[in-house]
Coordinates of C-alpha atoms in Angstrom, one line a residue:
X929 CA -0.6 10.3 24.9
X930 CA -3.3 8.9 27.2
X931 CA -2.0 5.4 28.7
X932 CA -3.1 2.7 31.2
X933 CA -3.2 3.3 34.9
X934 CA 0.1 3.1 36.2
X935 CA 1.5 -0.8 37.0
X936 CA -1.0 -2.2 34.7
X937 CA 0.4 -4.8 32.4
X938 CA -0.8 -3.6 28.9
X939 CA 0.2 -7.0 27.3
X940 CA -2.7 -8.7 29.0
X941 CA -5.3 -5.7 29.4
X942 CA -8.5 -6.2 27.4
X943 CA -10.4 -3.8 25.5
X944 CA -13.3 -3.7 27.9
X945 CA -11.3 -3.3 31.0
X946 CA -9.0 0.1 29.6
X947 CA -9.6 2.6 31.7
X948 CA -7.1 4.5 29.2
X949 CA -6.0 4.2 25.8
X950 CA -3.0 4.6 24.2
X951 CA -3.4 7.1 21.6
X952 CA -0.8 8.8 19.1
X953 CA 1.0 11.9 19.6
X954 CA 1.3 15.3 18.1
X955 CA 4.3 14.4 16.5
X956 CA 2.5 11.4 14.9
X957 CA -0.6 13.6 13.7
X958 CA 1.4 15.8 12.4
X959 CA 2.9 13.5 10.5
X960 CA -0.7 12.0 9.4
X961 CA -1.2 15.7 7.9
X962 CA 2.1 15.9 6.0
X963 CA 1.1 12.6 4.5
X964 CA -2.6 13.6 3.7
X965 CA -1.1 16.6 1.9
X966 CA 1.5 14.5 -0.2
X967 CA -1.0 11.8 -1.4
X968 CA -3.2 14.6 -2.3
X969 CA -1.4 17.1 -4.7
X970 CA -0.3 13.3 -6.0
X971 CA -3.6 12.3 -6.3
X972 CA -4.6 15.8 -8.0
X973 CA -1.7 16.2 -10.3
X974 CA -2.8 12.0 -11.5
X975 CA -6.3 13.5 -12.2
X976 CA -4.8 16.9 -14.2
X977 CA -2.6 14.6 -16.5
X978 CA -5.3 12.1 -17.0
X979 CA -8.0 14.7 -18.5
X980 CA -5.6 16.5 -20.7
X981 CA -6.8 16.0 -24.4
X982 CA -3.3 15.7 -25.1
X983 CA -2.8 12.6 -23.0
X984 CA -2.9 8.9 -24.8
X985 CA -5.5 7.0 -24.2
X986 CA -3.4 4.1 -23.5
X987 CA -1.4 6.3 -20.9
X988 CA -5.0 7.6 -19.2
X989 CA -5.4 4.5 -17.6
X990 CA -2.2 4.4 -15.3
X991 CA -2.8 8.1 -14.3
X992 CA -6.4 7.4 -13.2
X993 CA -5.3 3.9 -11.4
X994 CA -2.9 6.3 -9.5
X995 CA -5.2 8.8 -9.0
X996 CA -7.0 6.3 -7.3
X997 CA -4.4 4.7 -5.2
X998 CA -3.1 8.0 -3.8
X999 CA -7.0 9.6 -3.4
X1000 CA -7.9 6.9 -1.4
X1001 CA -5.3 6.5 0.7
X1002 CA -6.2 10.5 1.4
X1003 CA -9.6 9.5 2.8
X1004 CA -8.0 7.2 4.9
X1005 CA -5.6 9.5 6.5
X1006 CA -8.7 12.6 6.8
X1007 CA -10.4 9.7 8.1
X1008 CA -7.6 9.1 11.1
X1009 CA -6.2 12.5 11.7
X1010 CA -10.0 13.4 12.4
X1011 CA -10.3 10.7 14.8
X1012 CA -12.4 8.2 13.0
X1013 CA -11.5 4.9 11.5
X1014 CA -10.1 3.3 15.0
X1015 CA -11.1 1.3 17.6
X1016 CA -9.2 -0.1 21.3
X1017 CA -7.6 -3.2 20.7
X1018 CA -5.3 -5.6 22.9
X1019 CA -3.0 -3.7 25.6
X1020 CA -5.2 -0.6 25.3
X1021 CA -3.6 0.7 22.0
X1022 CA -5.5 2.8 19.4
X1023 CA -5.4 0.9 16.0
X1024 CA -6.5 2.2 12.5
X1025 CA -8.9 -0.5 11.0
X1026 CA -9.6 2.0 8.4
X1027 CA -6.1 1.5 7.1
X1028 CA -6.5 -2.4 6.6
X1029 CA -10.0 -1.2 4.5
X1030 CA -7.8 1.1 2.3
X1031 CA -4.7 -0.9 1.7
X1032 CA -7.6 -3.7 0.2
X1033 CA -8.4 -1.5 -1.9
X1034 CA -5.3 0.3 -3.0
X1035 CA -3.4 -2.6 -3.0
X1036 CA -5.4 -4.6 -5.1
X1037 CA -5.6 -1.2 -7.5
X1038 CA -1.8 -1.3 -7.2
X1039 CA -1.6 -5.2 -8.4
X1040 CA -4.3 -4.2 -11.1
X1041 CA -2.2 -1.6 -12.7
X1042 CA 0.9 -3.7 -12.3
X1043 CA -0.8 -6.6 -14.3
X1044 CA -1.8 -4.3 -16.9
X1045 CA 1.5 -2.9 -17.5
X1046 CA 3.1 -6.7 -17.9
X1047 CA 0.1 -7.6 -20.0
X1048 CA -1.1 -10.7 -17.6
X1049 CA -4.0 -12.4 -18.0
X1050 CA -7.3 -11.4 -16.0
X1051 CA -7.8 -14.7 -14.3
X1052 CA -4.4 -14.7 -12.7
X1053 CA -4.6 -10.8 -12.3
X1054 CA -8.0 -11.0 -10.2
X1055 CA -6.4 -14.1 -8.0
X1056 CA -3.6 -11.6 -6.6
X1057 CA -5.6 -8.7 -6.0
X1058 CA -8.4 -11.4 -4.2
X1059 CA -5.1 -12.6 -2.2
X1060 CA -4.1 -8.8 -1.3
X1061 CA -7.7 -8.6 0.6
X1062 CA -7.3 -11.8 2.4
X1063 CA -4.3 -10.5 3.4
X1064 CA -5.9 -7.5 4.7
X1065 CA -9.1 -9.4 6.8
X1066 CA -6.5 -11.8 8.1
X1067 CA -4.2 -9.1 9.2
X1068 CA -7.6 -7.3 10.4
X1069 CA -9.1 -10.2 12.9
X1070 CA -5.3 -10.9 13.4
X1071 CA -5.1 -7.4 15.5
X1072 CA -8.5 -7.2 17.2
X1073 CA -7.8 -10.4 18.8
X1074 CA -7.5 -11.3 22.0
X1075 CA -6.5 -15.6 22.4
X1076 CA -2.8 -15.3 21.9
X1077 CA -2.9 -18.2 19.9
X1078 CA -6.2 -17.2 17.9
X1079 CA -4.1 -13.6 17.0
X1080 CA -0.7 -15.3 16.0
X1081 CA -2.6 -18.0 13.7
X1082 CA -4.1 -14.7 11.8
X1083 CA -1.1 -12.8 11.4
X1084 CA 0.3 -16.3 10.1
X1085 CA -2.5 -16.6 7.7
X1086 CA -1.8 -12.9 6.7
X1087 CA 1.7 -14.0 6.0
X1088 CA 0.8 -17.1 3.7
X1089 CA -1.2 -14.9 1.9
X1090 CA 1.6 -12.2 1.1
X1091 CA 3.6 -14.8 -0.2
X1092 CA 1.4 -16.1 -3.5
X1093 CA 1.5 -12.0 -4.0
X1094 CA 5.0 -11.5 -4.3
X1095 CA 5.7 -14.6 -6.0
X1096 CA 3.5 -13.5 -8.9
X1097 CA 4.7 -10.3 -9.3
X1098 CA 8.7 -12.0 -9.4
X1099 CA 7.8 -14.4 -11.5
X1100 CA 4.5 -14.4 -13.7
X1101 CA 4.3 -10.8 -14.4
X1102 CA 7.9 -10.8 -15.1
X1103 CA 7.7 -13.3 -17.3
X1104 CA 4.7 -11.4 -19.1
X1105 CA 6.9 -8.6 -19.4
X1106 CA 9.7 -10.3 -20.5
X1107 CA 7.4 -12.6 -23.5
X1108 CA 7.1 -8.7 -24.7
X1109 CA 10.6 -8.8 -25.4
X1110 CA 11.2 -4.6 -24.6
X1111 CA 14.6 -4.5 -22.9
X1112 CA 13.1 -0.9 -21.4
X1113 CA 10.3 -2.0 -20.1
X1114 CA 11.4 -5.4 -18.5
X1115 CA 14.5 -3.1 -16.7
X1116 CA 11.3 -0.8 -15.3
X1117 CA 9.0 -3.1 -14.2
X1118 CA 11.8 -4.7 -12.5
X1119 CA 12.2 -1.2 -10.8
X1120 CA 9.0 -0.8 -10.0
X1121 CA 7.8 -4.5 -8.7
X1122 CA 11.1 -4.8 -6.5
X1123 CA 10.1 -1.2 -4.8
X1124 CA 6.7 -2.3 -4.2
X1125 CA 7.9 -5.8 -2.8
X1126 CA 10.2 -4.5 -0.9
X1127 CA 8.1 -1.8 0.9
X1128 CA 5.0 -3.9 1.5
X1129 CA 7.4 -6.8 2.9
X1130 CA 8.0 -4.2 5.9
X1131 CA 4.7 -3.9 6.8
X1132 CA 4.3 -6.5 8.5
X1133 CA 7.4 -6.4 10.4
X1134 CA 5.8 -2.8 12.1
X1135 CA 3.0 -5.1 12.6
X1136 CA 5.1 -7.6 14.3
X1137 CA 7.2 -5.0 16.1
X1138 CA 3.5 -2.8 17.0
X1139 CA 0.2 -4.7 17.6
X1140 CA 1.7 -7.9 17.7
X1141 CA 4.6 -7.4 20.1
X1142 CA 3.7 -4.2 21.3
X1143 CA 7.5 -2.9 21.4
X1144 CA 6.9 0.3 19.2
X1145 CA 4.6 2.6 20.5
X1146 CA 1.7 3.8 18.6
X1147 CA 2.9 7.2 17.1
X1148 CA 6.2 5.6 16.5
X1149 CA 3.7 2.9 14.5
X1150 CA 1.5 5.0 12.5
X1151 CA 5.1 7.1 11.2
X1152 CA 6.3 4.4 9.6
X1153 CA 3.2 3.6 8.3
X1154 CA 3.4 7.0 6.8
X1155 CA 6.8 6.3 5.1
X1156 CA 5.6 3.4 4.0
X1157 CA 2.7 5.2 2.2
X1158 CA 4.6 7.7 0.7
X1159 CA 7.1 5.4 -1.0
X1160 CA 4.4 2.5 -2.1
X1161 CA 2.0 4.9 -3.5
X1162 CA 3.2 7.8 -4.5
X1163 CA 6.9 7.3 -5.3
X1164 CA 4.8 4.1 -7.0
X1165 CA 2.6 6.4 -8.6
X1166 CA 4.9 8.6 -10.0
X1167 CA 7.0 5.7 -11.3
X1168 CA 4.6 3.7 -13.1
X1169 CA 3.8 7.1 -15.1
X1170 CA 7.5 6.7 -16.7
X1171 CA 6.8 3.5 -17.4
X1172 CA 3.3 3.7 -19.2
X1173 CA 4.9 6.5 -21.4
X1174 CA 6.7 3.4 -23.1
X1175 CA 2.9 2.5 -23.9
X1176 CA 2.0 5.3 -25.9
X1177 CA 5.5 6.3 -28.0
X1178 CA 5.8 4.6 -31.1
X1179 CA 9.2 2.7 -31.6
X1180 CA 10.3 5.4 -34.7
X1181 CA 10.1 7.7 -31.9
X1182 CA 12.1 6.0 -29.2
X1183 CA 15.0 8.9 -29.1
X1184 CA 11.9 11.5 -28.0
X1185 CA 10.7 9.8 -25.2
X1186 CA 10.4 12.3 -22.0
X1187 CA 9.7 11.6 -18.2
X1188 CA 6.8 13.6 -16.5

């Protein structure tokens, strides 16, 4: 990794006065890779179940919301292993806008598909996934800033954003799913929504522990980011599958009901 000259104090270095940046390794791009190929043959296999004739119609759309989700994300990472999608931020480290772009995207795909499965209403739908981008601008201007005070407000911002999020997936959705009455598919969507709560709650706190306090290093950054990838989109992905099948399977049919 490329680094600042030597006895220069990376906390307070600008942008414009780097003479070197701190970049990832090969450990971490190798890593990138291994993630691009996962989220792809996910992102594949979504599209192959969704065009089968065999495939329920009201099953097509959760494999072509993951399809999306996972493909996505795979521009993302082409987009950052190839060295695009970055620019030099605060203490000369190399951050990933392009990341923040995708996860407003994905994320709100991933709230979409989450509200469709609990049978919310649109309006209330639309407000999380408008919440999820906010989240993602104020995490943005958050990291590309340079007044202390200016970068913590963000990243604060970012923060009260995340909350309305996670409080609509525990509770309104929930209760959606639970109005159904289906003691299957309340016990999945519980599954599901904790996993995706859970592993979007830690995102910030390599935030926190990366840009913001610049104790993680950047390869050490963008590898948990990875594992965090993996297990909100794909291990999502594949999850969400078992649960739409409970979409499509009439109840005379319960005892045949298969996993993918």
């Amino acid at each position: 990794e490329t680094m600042p000259e030597e006895g220069a104090d990376m906390d307070v270095v600008l942008p414009a006065d780097c003479l070197s940046i701190q970049e990832i390794g090969a450990a971490a791009g190798a890593f990138m890779v291994f993630t691009w190929l996962v989220l792809l043959v996910a992102a594949l296999f979504m599209v192959f179940k969704a065009v089968q004739p065999q495939t329920e119609v009201s099953v097509k759309k959760y494999y072509y919301l993951n399809a999306f989700v996972c493909g996505v994300t795979t521009f993302s990472y082409f987009a950052m292993f190839s060295g695009m999608g970055w620019e030099t931020i605060e203490g000369c480290r190399q951050f990933f806008y392009i990341r923040l772009v995708e996860f407003a995207i994905t994320g709100s795909l991933v709230i979409f598909s989450l509200g469709v499965l609990a049978e919310q209403d649109y309006p209330t739908i639309l407000a999380t996934m408008g919440a999820n981008v906010g989240m993602c601008f104020a995490t943005y201007v958050g990291s590309v800033g340079t007044v202390p005070i200016v970068k913590w407000l963000w990243f604060f911002i970012a923060l009260l954003l995340f909350v309305p999020i996670v409080y609509v997936l525990l509770r309104e959705f929930r209760q959606s799913v639970i109005d159904k009455n289906d003691p299957q598919r309340i016990e999945l969507y519980g599954r599901v929504s904790l996993l995706i709560i859970i592993v979007w709650a830690i995102y910030p706190f390599v935030w926190l522990l990366s840009v913001g306090m610049h104790a993680m290093g950047v390869s050490l950054e963008v590898i948990c980011y990875c594992i965090l990838d993996i297990l909100s989109k794909v291990f999502y992905s594949f999850m969400l599958v078992n649960i739409a099948l409970y979409d499509s399977v009439p109840p005379e049919m319960e005892s045949q009901k298969e996993y993918v």
